[in-house]
PDB file of C-alpha atoms in Angstrom:
ATOM      1  CA  MET A   1      27.817 -43.384  28.065  1.00  0.00           C
ATOM      2  CA  SER A   2      29.799 -44.192  31.522  1.00  0.00           C
ATOM      3  CA  ARG A   3      27.682 -43.239  34.602  1.00  0.00           C
ATOM      4  CA  GLU A   4      30.409 -40.299  35.074  1.00  0.00           C
ATOM      5  CA  SER A   5      30.514 -38.772  31.763  1.00  0.00           C
ATOM      6  CA  GLY A   6      26.526 -39.056  31.789  1.00  0.00           C
ATOM      7  CA  ALA A   7      26.679 -36.912  35.378  1.00  0.00           C
ATOM      8  CA  GLY A   8      29.428 -34.626  33.736  1.00  0.00           C
ATOM      9  CA  PHE A   9      26.798 -34.090  30.533  1.00  0.00           C
ATOM     10  CA  LEU A  10      24.473 -33.256  32.866  1.00  0.00           C
ATOM     11  CA  ARG A  11      26.801 -30.591  34.714  1.00  0.00           C
ATOM     12  CA  ALA A  12      27.604 -29.150  31.825  1.00  0.00           C
ATOM     13  CA  SER A  13      24.008 -28.622  30.352  1.00  0.00           C
ATOM     14  CA  ALA A  14      23.093 -27.316  33.550  1.00  0.00           C
ATOM     15  CA  ASP A  15      25.707 -24.894  33.513  1.00  0.00           C
ATOM     16  CA  PRO A  16      23.896 -21.272  33.763  1.00  0.00           C
ATOM     17  CA  THR A  17      25.726 -19.589  31.051  1.00  0.00           C
ATOM     18  CA  ARG A  18      24.686 -22.399  28.424  1.00  0.00           C
ATOM     19  CA  VAL A  19      21.260 -22.260  29.520  1.00  0.00           C
ATOM     20  CA  SER A  20      20.923 -18.528  28.724  1.00  0.00           C
ATOM     21  CA  LEU A  21      22.402 -19.061  25.484  1.00  0.00           C
ATOM     22  CA  CYS A  22      20.198 -21.631  24.133  1.00  0.00           C
ATOM     23  CA  ALA A  23      17.630 -19.572  25.558  1.00  0.00           C
ATOM     24  CA  GLY A  24      18.529 -16.513  23.898  1.00  0.00           C
ATOM     25  CA  VAL A  25      18.929 -18.382  20.354  1.00  0.00           C
ATOM     26  CA  LEU A  26      15.145 -20.257  20.839  1.00  0.00           C
ATOM     27  CA  LEU A  27      14.113 -16.631  21.355  1.00  0.00           C
ATOM     28  CA  ILE A  28      15.611 -15.278  18.375  1.00  0.00           C
ATOM     29  CA  THR A  29      14.517 -18.579  15.874  1.00  0.00           C
ATOM     30  CA  LEU A  30      11.114 -18.295  17.931  1.00  0.00           C
ATOM     31  CA  VAL A  31      10.589 -14.860  16.915  1.00  0.00           C
ATOM     32  CA  GLY A  32      12.366 -15.607  13.293  1.00  0.00           C
ATOM     33  CA  CYS A  33       9.235 -17.671  12.100  1.00  0.00           C
ATOM     34  CA  SER A  34       6.469 -15.505  13.752  1.00  0.00           C
ATOM     35  CA  GLY A  35       6.467 -13.671  10.358  1.00  0.00           C
ATOM     36  CA  GLY A  36       7.459 -10.433  11.315  1.00  0.00           C
ATOM     37  CA  ASP A  37       5.438  -7.020  11.489  1.00  0.00           C
ATOM     38  CA  SER A  38       1.743  -7.369  10.498  1.00  0.00           C
ATOM     39  CA  ALA A  39       2.443  -4.398   8.031  1.00  0.00           C
ATOM     40  CA  THR A  40       4.698  -6.572   6.149  1.00  0.00           C
ATOM     41  CA  ASN A  41       2.343  -9.663   5.113  1.00  0.00           C
ATOM     42  CA  GLY A  42       1.194  -8.762   1.989  1.00  0.00           C
ATOM     43  CA  ALA A  43      -1.488  -6.813   0.407  1.00  0.00           C
ATOM     44  CA  GLY A  44      -3.987  -9.651   1.757  1.00  0.00           C
ATOM     45  CA  ASN A  45      -3.865  -7.563   4.800  1.00  0.00           C
ATOM     46  CA  SER A  46      -6.587  -5.044   6.070  1.00  0.00           C
ATOM     47  CA  SER A  47      -5.745  -1.636   4.892  1.00  0.00           C
ATOM     48  CA  GLU A  48      -5.501  -0.824   8.841  1.00  0.00           C
ATOM     49  CA  THR A  49      -2.007  -2.053   8.743  1.00  0.00           C
ATOM     50  CA  SER A  50      -0.818   0.391   5.741  1.00  0.00           C
ATOM     51  CA  PRO A  51       1.260   3.101   6.719  1.00  0.00           C
ATOM     52  CA  GLY A  52      -0.877   6.772   5.705  1.00  0.00           C
ATOM     53  CA  SER A  53       1.017   8.580   3.215  1.00  0.00           C
ATOM     54  CA  SER A  54       0.837  11.388   5.908  1.00  0.00           C
ATOM     55  CA  GLY A  55       3.898  10.010   7.540  1.00  0.00           C
ATOM     56  CA  VAL A  56       1.706   8.519  10.563  1.00  0.00           C
ATOM     57  CA  SER A  57       0.909   4.887  10.545  1.00  0.00           C
ATOM     58  CA  PRO A  58      -2.910   4.372  10.580  1.00  0.00           C
ATOM     59  CA  THR A  59      -2.424   1.644  13.508  1.00  0.00           C
ATOM     60  CA  ARG A  60      -0.736   3.638  16.165  1.00  0.00           C
ATOM     61  CA  GLU A  61      -2.641   5.678  18.470  1.00  0.00           C
ATOM     62  CA  VAL A  62      -1.928   9.389  18.405  1.00  0.00           C
ATOM     63  CA  PRO A  63      -1.381   9.942  22.194  1.00  0.00           C
ATOM     64  CA  GLU A  64      -4.170  12.013  23.726  1.00  0.00           C
ATOM     65  CA  LYS A  65      -2.079  15.351  23.661  1.00  0.00           C
ATOM     66  CA  GLU A  66      -0.718  15.499  20.535  1.00  0.00           C
ATOM     67  CA  ARG A  67      -4.301  14.921  19.138  1.00  0.00           C
ATOM     68  CA  GLU A  68      -5.808  18.337  16.886  1.00  0.00           C
ATOM     69  CA  ARG A  69      -9.061  20.044  17.575  1.00  0.00           C
ATOM     70  CA  LEU A  70     -11.067  19.786  14.608  1.00  0.00           C
ATOM     71  CA  GLY A  71     -12.965  23.593  15.064  1.00  0.00           C
ATOM     72  CA  LYS A  72      -9.406  25.147  15.017  1.00  0.00           C
ATOM     73  CA  LEU A  73      -7.684  23.398  11.909  1.00  0.00           C
ATOM     74  CA  SER A  74      -7.434  25.530   8.503  1.00  0.00           C
ATOM     75  CA  ALA A  75      -8.643  23.829   5.271  1.00  0.00           C
ATOM     76  CA  GLU A  76      -5.011  23.075   3.892  1.00  0.00           C
ATOM     77  CA  ARG A  77      -4.685  21.369   7.710  1.00  0.00           C
ATOM     78  CA  LEU A  78      -7.925  19.417   6.864  1.00  0.00           C
ATOM     79  CA  CYS A  79      -6.444  18.412   3.607  1.00  0.00           C
ATOM     80  CA  GLU A  80      -3.449  16.909   5.389  1.00  0.00           C
ATOM     81  CA  LEU A  81      -5.043  14.549   7.877  1.00  0.00           C
ATOM     82  CA  VAL A  82      -5.816  11.689   5.512  1.00  0.00           C
ATOM     83  CA  GLY A  83      -3.687  11.266   2.509  1.00  0.00           C
ATOM     84  CA  PRO A  84      -4.559  10.413  -1.004  1.00  0.00           C
ATOM     85  CA  ASP A  85      -3.080   7.221  -1.201  1.00  0.00           C
ATOM     86  CA  GLU A  86      -4.656   6.187   2.399  1.00  0.00           C
ATOM     87  CA  LEU A  87      -8.426   7.378   0.924  1.00  0.00           C
ATOM     88  CA  GLY A  88      -7.487   5.087  -1.645  1.00  0.00           C
ATOM     89  CA  ARG A  89      -7.539   1.995   0.386  1.00  0.00           C
ATOM     90  CA  SER A  90     -10.573   3.138   2.214  1.00  0.00           C
ATOM     91  CA  ALA A  91     -13.043   4.884  -1.082  1.00  0.00           C
ATOM     92  CA  PHE A  92     -11.342   4.539  -4.509  1.00  0.00           C
ATOM     93  CA  PRO A  93      -8.579   7.232  -6.281  1.00  0.00           C
ATOM     94  CA  VAL A  94      -8.437  10.202  -5.281  1.00  0.00           C
ATOM     95  CA  GLU A  95      -6.397  13.256  -6.639  1.00  0.00           C
ATOM     96  CA  SER A  96      -5.110  14.935  -3.983  1.00  0.00           C
ATOM     97  CA  GLY A  97      -7.264  17.308  -1.433  1.00  0.00           C
ATOM     98  CA  SER A  98      -8.115  21.069  -2.413  1.00  0.00           C
ATOM     99  CA  SER A  99      -9.495  23.211   0.352  1.00  0.00           C
ATOM    100  CA  GLU A 100     -13.175  24.551  -0.308  1.00  0.00           C
ATOM    101  CA  GLU A 101     -15.484  26.997   1.496  1.00  0.00           C
ATOM    102  CA  VAL A 102     -18.337  24.444   2.101  1.00  0.00           C
ATOM    103  CA  SER A 103     -20.902  27.147   3.686  1.00  0.00           C
ATOM    104  CA  PHE A 104     -20.601  30.626   4.590  1.00  0.00           C
ATOM    105  CA  ASP A 105     -23.914  30.472   7.143  1.00  0.00           C
ATOM    106  CA  PRO A 106     -22.558  28.848   9.554  1.00  0.00           C
ATOM    107  CA  PRO A 107     -19.009  29.411   7.904  1.00  0.00           C
ATOM    108  CA  VAL A 108     -17.625  25.379   7.035  1.00  0.00           C
ATOM    109  CA  ARG A 109     -14.388  24.438   5.745  1.00  0.00           C
ATOM    110  CA  GLY A 110     -13.399  21.529   3.879  1.00  0.00           C
ATOM    111  CA  CYS A 111     -11.263  20.024   1.779  1.00  0.00           C
ATOM    112  CA  ARG A 112     -12.427  17.766  -1.602  1.00  0.00           C
ATOM    113  CA  PHE A 113     -10.626  15.031  -2.788  1.00  0.00           C
ATOM    114  CA  PRO A 114     -11.961  13.915  -6.185  1.00  0.00           C
ATOM    115  CA  GLU A 115     -12.074  10.507  -7.802  1.00  0.00           C
ATOM    116  CA  ARG A 116      -8.590  10.253 -10.136  1.00  0.00           C
ATOM    117  CA  GLN A 117     -10.929   8.764 -12.782  1.00  0.00           C
ATOM    118  CA  GLY A 118     -14.550   9.396 -12.291  1.00  0.00           C
ATOM    119  CA  GLU A 119     -17.446  11.675 -10.789  1.00  0.00           C
ATOM    120  CA  ARG A 120     -16.919  10.835  -6.926  1.00  0.00           C
ATOM    121  CA  SER A 121     -15.434  12.806  -4.211  1.00  0.00           C
ATOM    122  CA  VAL A 122     -14.895  12.548  -0.624  1.00  0.00           C
ATOM    123  CA  LEU A 123     -15.497  15.831   1.347  1.00  0.00           C
ATOM    124  CA  ILE A 124     -13.960  16.073   5.141  1.00  0.00           C
ATOM    125  CA  ALA A 125     -15.080  18.983   6.799  1.00  0.00           C
ATOM    126  CA  ALA A 126     -15.789  20.777  10.208  1.00  0.00           C
ATOM    127  CA  GLN A 127     -19.146  21.671  11.444  1.00  0.00           C
ATOM    128  CA  PRO A 128     -20.230  23.299  14.005  1.00  0.00           C
ATOM    129  CA  ASP A 129     -20.342  21.616  17.475  1.00  0.00           C
ATOM    130  CA  GLY A 130     -23.640  19.453  17.945  1.00  0.00           C
ATOM    131  CA  TYR A 131     -23.561  19.191  14.474  1.00  0.00           C
ATOM    132  CA  HIS A 132     -23.083  15.113  15.195  1.00  0.00           C
ATOM    133  CA  GLU A 133     -27.007  14.865  15.558  1.00  0.00           C
ATOM    134  CA  VAL A 134     -28.527  15.954  12.291  1.00  0.00           C
ATOM    135  CA  GLY A 135     -28.132  12.686  10.299  1.00  0.00           C
ATOM    136  CA  PRO A 136     -31.196  10.350  10.870  1.00  0.00           C
ATOM    137  CA  GLU A 137     -28.965   7.326  11.524  1.00  0.00           C
ATOM    138  CA  ALA A 138     -27.070   6.488  14.230  1.00  0.00           C
ATOM    139  CA  VAL A 139     -23.466   5.011  13.775  1.00  0.00           C
ATOM    140  CA  THR A 140     -22.451   2.869  16.148  1.00  0.00           C
ATOM    141  CA  SER A 141     -19.125   1.887  14.685  1.00  0.00           C
ATOM    142  CA  LEU A 142     -16.979   4.204  16.112  1.00  0.00           C
ATOM    143  CA  PRO A 143     -15.652   5.188  18.530  1.00  0.00           C
ATOM    144  CA  VAL A 144     -17.472   8.966  19.146  1.00  0.00           C
ATOM    145  CA  THR A 145     -21.564   9.425  19.037  1.00  0.00           C
ATOM    146  CA  ALA A 146     -21.937   9.876  15.501  1.00  0.00           C
ATOM    147  CA  SER A 147     -25.274   9.623  13.075  1.00  0.00           C
ATOM    148  CA  SER A 148     -25.530   9.466   8.716  1.00  0.00           C
ATOM    149  CA  ALA A 149     -27.468  11.085   6.197  1.00  0.00           C
ATOM    150  CA  SER A 150     -27.823   9.813   2.831  1.00  0.00           C
ATOM    151  CA  HIS A 151     -29.042  11.376  -0.563  1.00  0.00           C
ATOM    152  CA  ALA A 152     -29.591  10.182  -4.000  1.00  0.00           C
ATOM    153  CA  ASN A 153     -26.103  11.543  -4.538  1.00  0.00           C
ATOM    154  CA  ASP A 154     -23.926  11.467  -1.431  1.00  0.00           C
ATOM    155  CA  CYS A 155     -24.125   9.808   2.369  1.00  0.00           C
ATOM    156  CA  THR A 156     -22.857  11.880   5.091  1.00  0.00           C
ATOM    157  CA  VAL A 157     -20.871  10.549   8.512  1.00  0.00           C
ATOM    158  CA  TYR A 158     -21.419  13.374  11.207  1.00  0.00           C
ATOM    159  CA  SER A 159     -18.635  13.015  14.104  1.00  0.00           C
ATOM    160  CA  ASP A 160     -19.152  14.272  17.934  1.00  0.00           C
ATOM    161  CA  VAL A 161     -15.331  14.902  18.797  1.00  0.00           C
ATOM    162  CA  ALA A 162     -14.458  18.444  20.869  1.00  0.00           C
ATOM    163  CA  GLY A 163     -16.267  20.952  20.158  1.00  0.00           C
ATOM    164  CA  ALA A 164     -16.455  20.760  16.602  1.00  0.00           C
ATOM    165  CA  THR A 165     -18.312  18.094  14.281  1.00  0.00           C
ATOM    166  CA  LEU A 166     -16.023  16.199  11.772  1.00  0.00           C
ATOM    167  CA  GLN A 167     -18.434  15.833   8.322  1.00  0.00           C
ATOM    168  CA  VAL A 168     -17.125  13.405   6.046  1.00  0.00           C
ATOM    169  CA  THR A 169     -19.573  13.276   2.745  1.00  0.00           C
ATOM    170  CA  VAL A 170     -19.015  10.488  -0.195  1.00  0.00           C
ATOM    171  CA  VAL A 171     -20.406  11.721  -3.334  1.00  0.00           C
ATOM    172  CA  ALA A 172     -21.530   9.654  -6.068  1.00  0.00           C
ATOM    173  CA  PRO A 173     -23.749   9.960  -8.713  1.00  0.00           C
ATOM    174  CA  GLU A 174     -25.819   7.274  -7.442  1.00  0.00           C
ATOM    175  CA  ALA A 175     -25.277   6.481  -3.817  1.00  0.00           C
ATOM    176  CA  ASP A 176     -25.892   3.707  -1.869  1.00  0.00           C
ATOM    177  CA  SER A 177     -25.060   1.444   0.921  1.00  0.00           C
ATOM    178  CA  GLU A 178     -21.387   1.706  -0.114  1.00  0.00           C
ATOM    179  CA  GLN A 179     -21.216   4.842   0.009  1.00  0.00           C
ATOM    180  CA  CYS A 180     -21.977   4.894   4.197  1.00  0.00           C
ATOM    181  CA  ASP A 181     -19.655   2.346   4.982  1.00  0.00           C
ATOM    182  CA  THR A 182     -17.035   4.244   2.852  1.00  0.00           C
ATOM    183  CA  SER A 183     -17.904   7.251   4.633  1.00  0.00           C
ATOM    184  CA  THR A 184     -17.916   5.426   8.281  1.00  0.00           C
ATOM    185  CA  GLU A 185     -14.536   3.721   7.579  1.00  0.00           C
ATOM    186  CA  VAL A 186     -12.922   7.816   5.974  1.00  0.00           C
ATOM    187  CA  SER A 187     -13.935   9.052   9.528  1.00  0.00           C
ATOM    188  CA  ARG A 188     -12.717   6.102  11.419  1.00  0.00           C
ATOM    189  CA  ARG A 189      -9.283   6.924   9.515  1.00  0.00           C
ATOM    190  CA  VAL A 190     -10.024  10.678   9.883  1.00  0.00           C
ATOM    191  CA  LEU A 191     -10.766  10.859  13.529  1.00  0.00           C
ATOM    192  CA  ARG A 192      -6.873   8.733  14.414  1.00  0.00           C
ATOM    193  CA  PRO A 193      -5.401  12.190  14.831  1.00  0.00           C
ATOM    194  CA  LEU A 194      -8.234  14.400  16.568  1.00  0.00           C
ATOM    195  CA  ALA A 195      -9.318  14.702  20.388  1.00  0.00           C
ATOM    196  CA  TYR A 196     -12.423  14.022  20.696  1.00  0.00           C
TER     197      TYR A 196
END
């Protein structure tokens, strides 16, 4: 290559239009090779990246002004905070939830999701404010102050939210630490759309 043609090549490659075009092609190529959205990376991923059945992706943080106050929710609305598919990823396969009165004194609204095949269930309930201190064990892995209590056939996590206490109970014929881990994970998912 002559000196003159080499200089022409350098001038052409330094042309801003060509540099921008090359940079754009490189950027598109890099994005295409990055693997795309984490939600499409396969079944081996954690359930944190899977969309919930409520239509809201669990990974998307709900803006604070859009979060709901637990104490004002009906039992039917409690059933909509987390869907059976999402509960299946956190706990075990469940049927759709059905509303129930957990207690009358004080009045406690709840929603129970029974296991599809088996005796286990998940209960999501709204306890009065201050009940987050009921459990003897502190739960430190949630974004709110929480405690847990386990019995022979269940484990419950109580979470402090604005004006109420979120109760998540996993019922099993023989409860163990696995039920408490499940209650904590379900609590984490249910807390996302709630004000706390």
